[in-house]
Coordinates of C-alpha atoms in Angstrom, one line a residue:
Chain A
M1 CA 0.0 0.0 0.0
K2 CA 1.2 3.4 -0.9
N3 CA 2.4 5.3 2.1
R4 CA 0.9 8.7 2.7
I5 CA 2.9 11.7 3.8
P6 CA 2.0 12.6 7.4
V7 CA 0.9 16.2 7.8
V8 CA 0.4 18.5 10.7
L9 CA -1.9 21.5 10.2
L10 CA -1.0 24.7 12.0
A11 CA -3.5 27.6 12.2
C12 CA -2.3 31.0 13.5
G13 CA -4.6 33.8 14.3
S14 CA -6.4 35.9 16.9
F15 CA -9.1 33.4 17.8
N16 CA -10.9 36.3 19.4
P17 CA -12.9 34.2 20.1
I18 CA -12.6 30.9 18.5
T19 CA -15.7 29.9 16.4
N20 CA -17.2 26.9 14.7
M21 CA -15.8 28.3 11.5
H22 CA -12.3 28.0 12.7
L23 CA -12.9 24.5 13.8
R24 CA -14.4 23.7 10.3
L25 CA -11.2 24.9 8.6
F26 CA -9.4 22.0 10.1
E27 CA -12.1 19.4 9.2
V28 CA -12.3 20.7 5.6
A29 CA -8.6 20.8 5.2
R30 CA -8.1 17.3 6.5
D31 CA -10.8 15.9 4.3
H32 CA -9.3 17.7 1.3
L33 CA -5.8 16.4 1.9
H34 CA -7.0 12.9 2.5
Q35 CA -9.0 13.0 -0.7
T36 CA -5.8 13.6 -2.7
G37 CA -4.6 10.2 -1.6
M38 CA -1.2 11.6 -0.8
Y39 CA -1.5 12.8 2.7
Q40 CA -2.5 11.6 6.1
V41 CA -3.3 14.4 8.6
I42 CA -2.1 13.3 12.0
E43 CA -2.6 16.5 14.0
G44 CA -4.0 20.0 14.1
I45 CA -2.6 22.9 16.1
I46 CA -4.2 26.2 17.0
S47 CA -1.7 28.9 18.0
P48 CA -3.4 32.0 19.2
V49 CA -1.5 35.2 18.5
N50 CA 0.4 37.2 21.2
D51 CA -1.3 40.1 22.9
S52 CA 1.4 42.5 21.7
Y53 CA 0.1 42.0 18.1
G54 CA -1.9 45.0 18.9
K55 CA -5.1 44.2 17.1
K56 CA -8.2 46.1 18.1
D57 CA -10.4 44.4 20.7
L58 CA -8.0 41.6 21.3
V59 CA -8.8 40.1 24.7
A60 CA -6.0 38.8 26.9
S61 CA -4.3 35.7 25.5
H62 CA -4.9 33.5 28.5
H63 CA -8.6 33.9 27.8
R64 CA -8.2 33.2 24.1
V65 CA -6.1 30.1 24.9
A66 CA -8.6 28.9 27.5
M67 CA -11.5 29.3 25.1
A68 CA -9.7 27.4 22.4
Q69 CA -9.0 24.6 24.8
L70 CA -12.6 24.4 25.8
A71 CA -13.6 24.3 22.1
L72 CA -11.2 21.5 21.5
Q73 CA -12.1 19.3 24.4
T74 CA -14.1 17.1 22.2
S75 CA -11.6 16.9 19.4
D76 CA -9.3 13.9 19.2
W77 CA -6.8 15.4 16.8
I78 CA -6.7 19.2 17.2
R79 CA -5.1 21.0 20.2
V80 CA -4.0 24.4 21.3
D81 CA -0.4 25.5 21.6
P82 CA -0.1 28.5 23.9
W83 CA 3.6 28.9 23.3
E84 CA 3.4 31.8 20.7
S85 CA 1.0 33.7 23.0
E86 CA 3.3 33.3 26.0
Q87 CA 6.3 34.9 24.5
A88 CA 7.4 38.4 25.5
Q89 CA 6.4 39.8 22.1
W90 CA 4.7 39.1 18.9
M91 CA 6.6 36.9 16.4
E92 CA 6.2 36.3 12.7
T93 CA 4.2 33.3 11.6
V94 CA 7.2 31.8 9.9
K95 CA 9.0 31.7 13.2
V96 CA 6.2 29.8 14.8
L97 CA 6.3 27.3 11.9
R98 CA 10.1 26.9 12.3
L99 CA 9.9 26.3 16.0
I100 CA 7.2 23.7 15.8
E101 CA 9.0 21.9 13.1
R102 CA 12.3 21.9 15.0
S103 CA 10.6 20.4 18.0
R104 CA 9.6 17.4 15.9
S105 CA 12.9 16.8 14.2
K106 CA 14.9 16.8 17.4
T107 CA 13.8 14.6 20.2
A108 CA 15.4 14.8 23.7
D109 CA 18.0 17.2 22.3
Y110 CA 15.6 20.0 22.0
P111 CA 15.5 22.4 24.9
V112 CA 12.3 21.5 26.5
K113 CA 11.8 24.8 28.2
H114 CA 11.0 26.4 24.9
L115 CA 8.1 24.1 24.4
P116 CA 5.6 22.4 26.6
L117 CA 6.6 18.8 27.1
H118 CA 3.2 17.6 26.0
H119 CA 4.2 18.6 22.5
H120 CA 6.4 15.6 22.2
N121 CA 4.0 13.3 24.0
Q122 CA 1.3 14.4 21.6
L123 CA 3.5 13.6 18.6
L124 CA 4.3 10.1 20.0
K125 CA 0.7 9.5 20.8
S126 CA -0.5 10.4 17.3
S127 CA 2.2 8.2 15.7
A128 CA 1.0 5.3 17.8
Q129 CA -2.6 6.0 16.8
M130 CA -1.7 5.4 13.2
E131 CA -1.7 1.7 13.8
D132 CA -5.4 1.6 13.1
P133 CA -7.0 -1.8 12.5
D134 CA -9.3 -0.3 9.9
P135 CA -7.0 0.5 6.9
S136 CA -9.8 2.1 4.9
K137 CA -10.4 4.8 7.5
T138 CA -6.8 5.7 8.4
P139 CA -4.3 4.5 5.8
S140 CA -0.9 4.2 7.4
A141 CA 1.4 7.2 7.1
S142 CA 5.0 6.6 6.3
A143 CA 7.6 6.7 9.0
A144 CA 8.8 10.0 7.4
L145 CA 8.8 13.2 9.4
P146 CA 5.5 14.9 9.3
E147 CA 5.1 17.9 7.0
L148 CA 4.0 21.0 8.8
K149 CA 1.6 23.1 6.8
L150 CA 0.0 26.5 7.5
L151 CA -3.7 26.3 7.5
C152 CA -5.7 29.4 6.7
G153 CA -8.7 30.9 5.1
A154 CA -8.5 32.6 1.7
D155 CA -8.7 36.0 3.4
V156 CA -5.3 35.4 5.0
L157 CA -3.9 34.5 1.5
K158 CA -5.1 37.8 0.4
T159 CA -3.3 39.6 3.2
F160 CA 0.0 38.5 1.6
Q161 CA -0.6 41.4 -0.8
T162 CA -1.0 44.0 2.0
P163 CA 2.1 46.2 2.0
N164 CA 4.5 45.7 4.9
L165 CA 2.3 43.0 6.6
W166 CA 4.5 40.1 5.5
K167 CA 8.1 40.0 4.5
D168 CA 8.6 38.6 1.0
E169 CA 11.2 36.2 2.2
H170 CA 8.9 34.9 4.9
I171 CA 6.1 34.3 2.4
Q172 CA 8.5 32.4 0.3
E173 CA 9.7 30.3 3.2
I174 CA 6.2 29.5 4.2
V175 CA 5.1 28.3 0.7
E176 CA 8.5 26.8 -0.3
K177 CA 9.6 25.0 2.9
F178 CA 6.3 24.3 4.6
G179 CA 3.3 24.6 2.4
L180 CA -0.1 26.2 2.7
V181 CA -3.6 24.7 3.0
C182 CA -6.1 27.4 2.2
V183 CA -9.8 27.0 2.7
S184 CA -12.0 29.0 0.4
R185 CA -14.2 31.7 1.8
R186 CA -17.0 33.6 0.1
G187 CA -15.9 36.8 -1.7
H188 CA -12.4 35.6 -2.1
D189 CA -10.6 34.3 -5.1
P190 CA -7.6 32.3 -3.9
K191 CA -6.6 31.2 -7.4
G192 CA -6.5 34.8 -8.4
Y193 CA -4.4 35.8 -5.4
I194 CA -1.9 33.1 -6.3
L195 CA -1.7 34.2 -9.9
D196 CA -1.2 37.8 -8.9
S197 CA 1.9 37.0 -6.8
P198 CA 5.1 35.8 -8.4
I199 CA 6.2 34.0 -5.2
L200 CA 2.9 32.2 -4.8
R201 CA 2.9 31.3 -8.5
Q202 CA 6.3 29.8 -8.3
F203 CA 5.3 27.5 -5.4
Q204 CA 1.7 26.9 -6.2
H205 CA 2.2 23.2 -6.2
N206 CA 2.7 23.6 -2.5
I207 CA -0.5 25.5 -2.0
H208 CA -3.5 23.3 -1.5
L209 CA -6.9 25.0 -2.1
A210 CA -9.7 23.3 -0.2
R211 CA -13.2 24.2 -1.1
E212 CA -15.8 24.5 1.7
P213 CA -19.1 23.6 0.0
I214 CA -21.1 24.6 3.0
Q215 CA -20.7 28.4 3.4
N216 CA -20.5 29.2 7.0
E217 CA -19.4 32.8 7.4
I218 CA -19.0 33.0 11.1
S219 CA -16.7 35.9 11.7
A220 CA -15.3 36.5 15.1
T221 CA -16.0 40.2 14.4
Y222 CA -19.7 39.5 14.1
I223 CA -19.6 37.4 17.3
R224 CA -18.1 40.2 19.3
K225 CA -20.6 42.7 17.9
A226 CA -23.5 40.4 18.6
L227 CA -22.2 39.8 22.2
G228 CA -21.8 43.5 22.7
Q229 CA -25.5 44.0 21.7
G230 CA -26.7 41.2 23.9
Q231 CA -27.7 39.0 21.0
S232 CA -27.4 35.2 20.9
V233 CA -24.4 33.5 19.5
K234 CA -25.5 30.0 20.3
Y235 CA -24.7 27.4 17.7
L236 CA -22.0 29.6 16.2
L237 CA -19.4 28.6 18.7
P238 CA -19.3 25.8 21.3
D239 CA -21.5 26.2 24.3
T240 CA -18.5 25.8 26.6
V241 CA -16.9 28.9 25.0
I242 CA -20.1 30.9 25.3
A243 CA -20.3 30.0 29.0
Y244 CA -16.7 31.1 29.5
I245 CA -17.3 34.4 27.7
R246 CA -20.3 35.0 30.0
D247 CA -18.5 34.0 33.2
H248 CA -15.6 36.3 32.5
G249 CA -17.5 39.2 31.1
L250 CA -15.7 39.2 27.8
Y251 CA -16.8 41.3 24.8
S252 CA -19.5 43.1 26.7
S253 CA -20.9 46.4 25.5
D254 CA -19.8 48.5 28.4
G255 CA -16.3 48.2 27.1
S256 CA -15.1 46.1 30.0
W257 CA -12.7 43.9 28.2
T258 CA -9.7 42.4 29.7
G259 CA -7.3 42.7 26.8
K260 CA -3.9 44.2 27.3
G261 CA -3.2 45.0 23.7
K262 CA -3.3 48.5 22.3
I263 CA -6.4 49.8 20.7
S264 CA -5.2 51.0 17.3
Chain B
M1 CA -43.3 44.3 7.0
T2 CA -41.6 45.6 10.1
S3 CA -38.7 47.8 9.3
R4 CA -35.1 47.4 10.3
N5 CA -32.5 50.1 10.4
H6 CA -29.0 49.3 9.2
T7 CA -25.7 50.8 9.8
Q8 CA -22.5 49.9 8.2
D9 CA -19.2 50.7 9.9
S10 CA -16.0 51.6 8.2
S11 CA -14.8 48.0 8.1
G12 CA -17.9 47.1 6.1
V13 CA -19.5 45.1 8.9
R14 CA -23.2 45.7 9.2
G15 CA -24.9 45.9 12.4
F16 CA -28.4 47.0 13.1
H17 CA -29.9 49.4 15.5
L18 CA -32.7 47.9 17.5
D19 CA -35.9 49.5 16.5
H20 CA -37.0 50.3 20.0
Q21 CA -33.8 50.8 21.9
L22 CA -35.4 53.0 24.5
Q23 CA -37.9 50.3 25.2
L24 CA -35.1 48.0 26.3
L25 CA -35.1 49.9 29.6
P26 CA -37.2 48.3 32.2
M27 CA -40.7 48.1 30.9
D28 CA -43.9 46.7 32.3
T29 CA -43.6 43.2 30.8
S30 CA -47.3 42.6 31.2
E31 CA -47.9 44.7 28.1
K32 CA -46.0 42.3 25.8
T33 CA -47.6 39.6 23.7
E34 CA -46.1 36.2 24.5
V35 CA -45.0 34.3 21.5
V36 CA -44.2 30.7 20.7
L37 CA -42.0 30.1 17.6
L38 CA -43.0 27.0 15.7
A39 CA -40.7 25.5 13.0
C40 CA -42.0 22.8 10.8
G41 CA -39.8 20.9 8.4
S42 CA -38.0 17.6 7.7
F43 CA -35.1 18.2 10.0
N44 CA -33.3 15.5 8.0
P45 CA -31.1 16.0 9.9
I46 CA -31.4 19.0 12.2
T47 CA -28.4 21.3 11.8
N48 CA -26.9 24.3 13.5
M49 CA -28.6 26.4 10.9
H50 CA -32.1 25.3 12.1
L51 CA -31.1 26.1 15.7
R52 CA -29.8 29.5 14.7
L53 CA -33.1 30.4 13.1
F54 CA -34.7 30.1 16.5
E55 CA -32.0 32.3 18.2
L56 CA -32.3 34.9 15.5
G57 CA -36.1 34.9 15.6
K58 CA -36.2 35.1 19.4
D59 CA -33.7 38.0 19.5
Y60 CA -35.6 39.9 16.8
M61 CA -39.1 39.5 18.3
N62 CA -37.9 40.4 21.8
A63 CA -36.0 43.4 20.5
T64 CA -39.2 44.9 19.1
G65 CA -40.3 45.5 22.6
K66 CA -43.8 44.3 21.8
Y67 CA -43.2 40.5 22.2
R68 CA -41.7 38.1 24.6
V69 CA -40.7 34.8 23.1
I70 CA -41.4 32.1 25.7
K71 CA -40.8 28.9 23.8
G72 CA -39.6 27.4 20.6
I73 CA -41.1 24.2 19.1
I74 CA -39.5 22.0 16.6
S75 CA -42.1 19.9 14.8
P76 CA -40.5 17.3 12.5
V77 CA -42.7 16.3 9.6
G78 CA -44.2 12.8 9.5
D79 CA -42.9 10.0 7.3
A80 CA -46.1 10.2 5.2
Y81 CA -44.7 13.4 3.7
K82 CA -42.8 11.1 1.3
K83 CA -39.9 13.4 0.6
K84 CA -36.9 11.9 -1.2
G85 CA -34.3 10.8 1.3
L86 CA -36.5 11.3 4.4
I87 CA -35.4 8.8 7.1
P88 CA -37.9 7.5 9.7
A89 CA -39.3 10.1 12.0
H90 CA -38.1 8.5 15.3
H91 CA -34.5 9.0 14.3
R92 CA -35.2 12.6 13.3
I93 CA -37.0 13.2 16.6
I94 CA -34.2 11.8 18.6
M95 CA -31.6 13.9 16.8
A96 CA -33.7 17.0 17.4
E97 CA -34.0 16.2 21.1
L98 CA -30.2 15.6 21.3
A99 CA -29.7 19.0 19.6
T100 CA -31.9 20.8 22.0
K101 CA -30.8 19.0 25.1
N102 CA -28.9 22.0 26.3
S103 CA -31.6 24.5 25.5
H104 CA -33.8 26.1 28.1
W105 CA -36.5 27.2 25.7
L106 CA -36.5 24.9 22.7
E107 CA -38.4 21.6 22.6
V108 CA -39.3 18.9 20.1
D109 CA -43.0 18.1 19.5
T110 CA -44.0 14.7 18.1
W111 CA -47.7 15.3 17.5
E112 CA -47.3 16.0 13.8
S113 CA -44.9 13.1 13.1
L114 CA -47.2 10.6 15.0
Q115 CA -50.2 11.3 12.6
K116 CA -50.8 8.6 10.1
E117 CA -51.3 11.0 7.2
W118 CA -49.4 14.1 6.3
V119 CA -50.6 17.2 8.1
E120 CA -50.8 20.6 6.5
T121 CA -48.7 23.2 8.3
V122 CA -51.7 25.4 9.1
K123 CA -53.2 22.5 11.0
V124 CA -50.0 22.1 13.0
L125 CA -50.2 25.8 13.9
R126 CA -53.8 25.4 14.8
H127 CA -53.1 22.4 17.0
H128 CA -50.4 24.2 18.9
Q129 CA -52.5 27.4 19.2
E130 CA -55.4 25.4 20.6
K131 CA -53.2 23.6 23.0
L132 CA -51.8 26.9 24.3
A133 CA -55.3 28.2 24.8
T134 CA -56.4 25.1 26.7
D135 CA -53.3 25.3 28.9
S136 CA -54.0 29.0 29.6
C137 CA -57.6 28.3 30.6
D138 CA -56.8 25.4 32.9
H139 CA -53.8 26.9 34.6
P140 CA -53.7 30.7 34.2
Q141 CA -50.7 31.1 36.4
R142 CA -48.9 28.0 35.4
S143 CA -45.4 28.1 33.9
L144 CA -45.6 26.9 30.3
L145 CA -42.4 25.0 30.7
M146 CA -44.1 22.3 32.7
D147 CA -45.1 19.0 31.3
R148 CA -48.3 18.4 29.2
P149 CA -49.7 15.0 28.6
G150 CA -48.7 13.4 25.3
R151 CA -45.5 15.3 25.0
K152 CA -42.1 13.6 25.0
R153 CA -40.4 14.7 28.2
K154 CA -36.8 15.5 28.2
W155 CA -34.8 13.9 31.0
D156 CA -33.4 17.1 32.5
E157 CA -36.7 18.7 32.8
Q158 CA -37.4 16.5 35.8
K159 CA -34.8 18.6 37.7
Q160 CA -36.1 21.9 36.3
D161 CA -39.7 21.3 37.3
S162 CA -39.0 20.7 41.0
S163 CA -36.5 23.5 41.3
P164 CA -37.9 26.6 42.9
K165 CA -35.4 29.0 41.3
K166 CA -37.7 30.0 38.5
P167 CA -39.1 33.5 39.3
Q168 CA -42.8 34.3 39.0
E169 CA -43.9 34.4 35.4
P170 CA -44.9 38.1 34.7
K171 CA -48.5 38.8 33.8
S172 CA -49.1 38.6 30.0
T173 CA -51.7 39.8 27.6
G174 CA -53.8 36.6 27.3
V175 CA -52.9 33.4 25.5
P176 CA -49.5 33.2 23.9
R177 CA -49.5 33.4 20.1
V178 CA -48.0 30.8 17.9
K179 CA -46.0 32.0 14.9
L180 CA -44.4 30.1 12.1
L181 CA -40.6 30.4 12.0
C182 CA -39.0 29.7 8.7
G183 CA -36.3 30.5 6.2
A184 CA -36.8 32.3 2.9
D185 CA -37.0 29.0 1.1
L186 CA -40.4 28.2 2.8
L187 CA -41.7 31.7 1.9
E188 CA -40.7 31.2 -1.7
S189 CA -42.2 27.7 -1.8
F190 CA -45.6 29.4 -1.5
N191 CA -45.3 29.8 -5.3
V192 CA -44.7 26.2 -6.1
P193 CA -47.9 24.9 -7.8
N194 CA -50.0 22.7 -5.7
L195 CA -47.7 22.7 -2.8
W196 CA -49.8 25.0 -0.6
K197 CA -53.5 25.7 -0.6
T198 CA -54.1 29.4 -1.1
E199 CA -56.5 29.4 1.9
D200 CA -53.9 27.8 4.0
I201 CA -51.3 30.5 3.2
T202 CA -53.9 33.2 4.0
Q203 CA -54.7 31.6 7.3
I204 CA -51.1 31.3 8.2
V205 CA -50.3 35.0 7.7
A206 CA -53.7 36.3 8.8
N207 CA -54.3 34.2 12.0
Y208 CA -50.8 33.3 13.1
G209 CA -47.9 35.2 11.5
L210 CA -44.6 34.4 9.9
I211 CA -41.1 35.1 11.2
C212 CA -38.8 34.6 8.2
I213 CA -35.1 34.6 8.6
T214 CA -33.5 35.7 5.4
R215 CA -30.0 36.1 4.0
A216 CA -29.2 39.8 3.8
G217 CA -30.0 40.9 0.3
S218 CA -32.5 38.2 -0.5
D219 CA -35.6 38.7 -2.5
A220 CA -38.0 38.1 0.4
Q221 CA -39.3 41.7 0.3
K222 CA -39.9 41.5 -3.4
F223 CA -41.7 38.2 -3.0
I224 CA -44.1 39.7 -0.4
Y225 CA -44.7 42.7 -2.6
E226 CA -45.6 40.5 -5.5
S227 CA -48.2 38.5 -3.6
D228 CA -51.6 40.2 -2.8
V229 CA -52.2 37.8 0.2
L230 CA -48.8 38.4 1.7
W231 CA -48.9 42.1 1.1
R232 CA -52.3 42.4 2.8
H233 CA -50.9 40.8 5.9
Q234 CA -47.4 42.2 5.8
S235 CA -47.7 43.5 9.4
N236 CA -47.8 39.9 10.4
I237 CA -44.7 38.9 8.5
H238 CA -41.4 39.7 10.2
L239 CA -38.3 39.6 8.0
V240 CA -35.2 39.0 10.0
D241 CA -31.8 39.6 8.4
E242 CA -29.2 36.9 8.8
W243 CA -25.8 38.5 8.6
I244 CA -23.9 35.3 8.8
T245 CA -24.4 33.4 5.7
N246 CA -25.4 30.1 7.1
D247 CA -25.7 27.6 4.3
I248 CA -25.8 24.5 6.4
S249 CA -28.6 22.8 4.6
S250 CA -29.6 19.2 5.5
T251 CA -29.1 18.3 1.8
K252 CA -25.5 19.3 2.0
I253 CA -25.0 17.5 5.3
R254 CA -26.3 14.3 3.8
R255 CA -24.1 14.8 0.7
A256 CA -21.0 15.3 2.9
L257 CA -21.8 12.1 4.8
R258 CA -22.2 10.1 1.6
R259 CA -18.8 11.3 0.6
G260 CA -17.1 10.5 3.9
Q261 CA -16.6 14.1 4.7
S262 CA -16.7 15.6 8.1
I263 CA -19.9 17.3 9.4
R264 CA -18.4 18.3 12.7
Y265 CA -19.2 21.8 13.9
L266 CA -22.1 22.0 11.4
V267 CA -24.5 20.0 13.6
P268 CA -24.4 19.6 17.4
D269 CA -21.8 17.0 18.5
L270 CA -24.4 14.6 19.9
V271 CA -26.3 14.7 16.5
Q272 CA -23.1 13.9 14.6
E273 CA -22.3 11.0 17.0
Y274 CA -25.8 9.6 16.7
I275 CA -25.7 9.7 12.9
E276 CA -22.3 8.0 12.9
K277 CA -23.4 5.3 15.4
H278 CA -26.6 4.4 13.4
D279 CA -25.1 5.0 9.9
L280 CA -28.3 7.0 9.1
Y281 CA -27.4 8.6 5.8
N282 CA -26.0 6.8 2.8
S283 CA -26.9 6.2 -0.8
E284 CA -29.7 3.8 0.2
S285 CA -31.3 6.3 2.5
E286 CA -31.1 9.0 -0.1
D287 CA -33.1 6.7 -2.5
R288 CA -36.1 6.5 -0.1
N289 CA -39.3 7.7 -1.7
V290 CA -37.7 8.0 -5.2
G291 CA -40.5 8.1 -7.7
V292 CA -43.1 8.8 -5.0
I293 CA -45.1 12.0 -5.3
L294 CA -44.8 14.4 -2.3
A295 CA -47.9 14.1 -0.1
P296 CA -49.0 17.8 -0.4
L297 CA -48.8 17.6 -4.2
Q298 CA -50.7 14.3 -4.2
R299 CA -53.4 15.7 -2.0
N300 CA -53.8 19.1 -3.6
I301 CA -53.8 17.7 -7.1
S302 CA -56.4 15.0 -6.3
E303 CA -58.6 17.4 -4.4
A304 CA -58.5 19.8 -7.4
K305 CA -59.5 16.9 -9.6
H306 CA -62.4 16.0 -7.4
S307 CA -63.8 19.5 -7.4
N308 CA -63.2 19.8 -11.1
P309 CA -63.8 16.4 -12.7
T310 CA -63.2 17.7 -16.2
A311 CA -59.7 19.0 -15.4

């Protein structure tokens, strides 16, 4: 049986708060990669951005991490990595990718203080899980090192065009060395963005465009607005996250948010 | 049609001002009309989109300051509807109950699905309105969340009933009114030949009322304008904008399942687990009722023939 390349999907972002749409990105991306017959997705990682990113209305990272953890309680393959959010300052996405990949290639050699130990345990656990008795469900991945790919929506792909937001050499490293899995979003033309950019065009074989046939435009911006106006957000994000938001008074209309970031 | 005011901030995100923002301040709740939202449909399976309809409908009606939504009822259609791909009612009921397990105000009603023949929507509305009237007469002060005979009782309501923590129900203006909650697709289905009786549509909008959740920019307003019946009763038709395009149709869910694709986060987890455990949707299930005529079409066409033998 042909061996599939094991893949780990990493999503970076504000997750302010995490929504069902974020969670869907992972499911759609995994289905897409499996359908190619070439890959076996073994893990998904959510890495909430650091508070010093300075985005408007960003609540404190410990909240965003906690909410993501609650959302992923019932997932057996996606987890949260708080490392990026715990650093002293914001770091470029490519650095997060590099770091996570380094942690997998080295084993005991890697300075554990830079990463939670469970990182390694998770990797070992997911490798063990690949010995699944039902070969039709989970075809075995090769013993090769997993490929780490950046998972994002088409809107993020578009931001590559925004002046000064990304360094060109970083974009190149992301698509050349790692790879991108981009889930389509209404109003975006990911094929167009790729064709418009020389770097993306050159490495388009490493950019996987996944189509989400079930449009589900749950933006976190809308969620925050709805919460501010006292409207229901039930069924747009997990109940446990809604309860957390309520218990901690996040995103309320009187402006009492607990974010530390600057309001731009 | 009730009006909605829109704003659009600089980032292009649209919000809407509540029509009666001043009335959100403490107001004598006894002046409000109590409303029960009823949704009829296949729920094959129930999805997060169905559940969102209720939340949007409730927020909207409460925000007008004139209504207080006290309950939402999901009434899955009976098997005699004969729609293609419709799986047995008991599964659809169980999934709806699993989906509303954590809701304090939504419930599933089995009356419609237990009838031997298909029941017109207006009759389901009438059934529930009469039931509310009876309850109101028998127990004027009684909380409507308490059990009624014949209704499937959810296991956690046992605890709720005996707990004293529910405050006194405020006085209300008479019997709660049942209104039909739906998406734009149902509204537009009024035009499908022989699907609805004209007198039924009239009764629905005249005697009960419609709360229609529509995608922003949809043609619902135009549709109402072009129909004399709907136009006449437009004050009883509430159009609610859905800013989040929520295209989680049951058809797409079933298609995804046939293709081995994930439906997680599109339906409640318990529903997804139930579907997986019972392998409810596949090519065989989708072939159910193929070649069979839909019950309302069957009935309306044959009734027309009877009254018009030469037709």
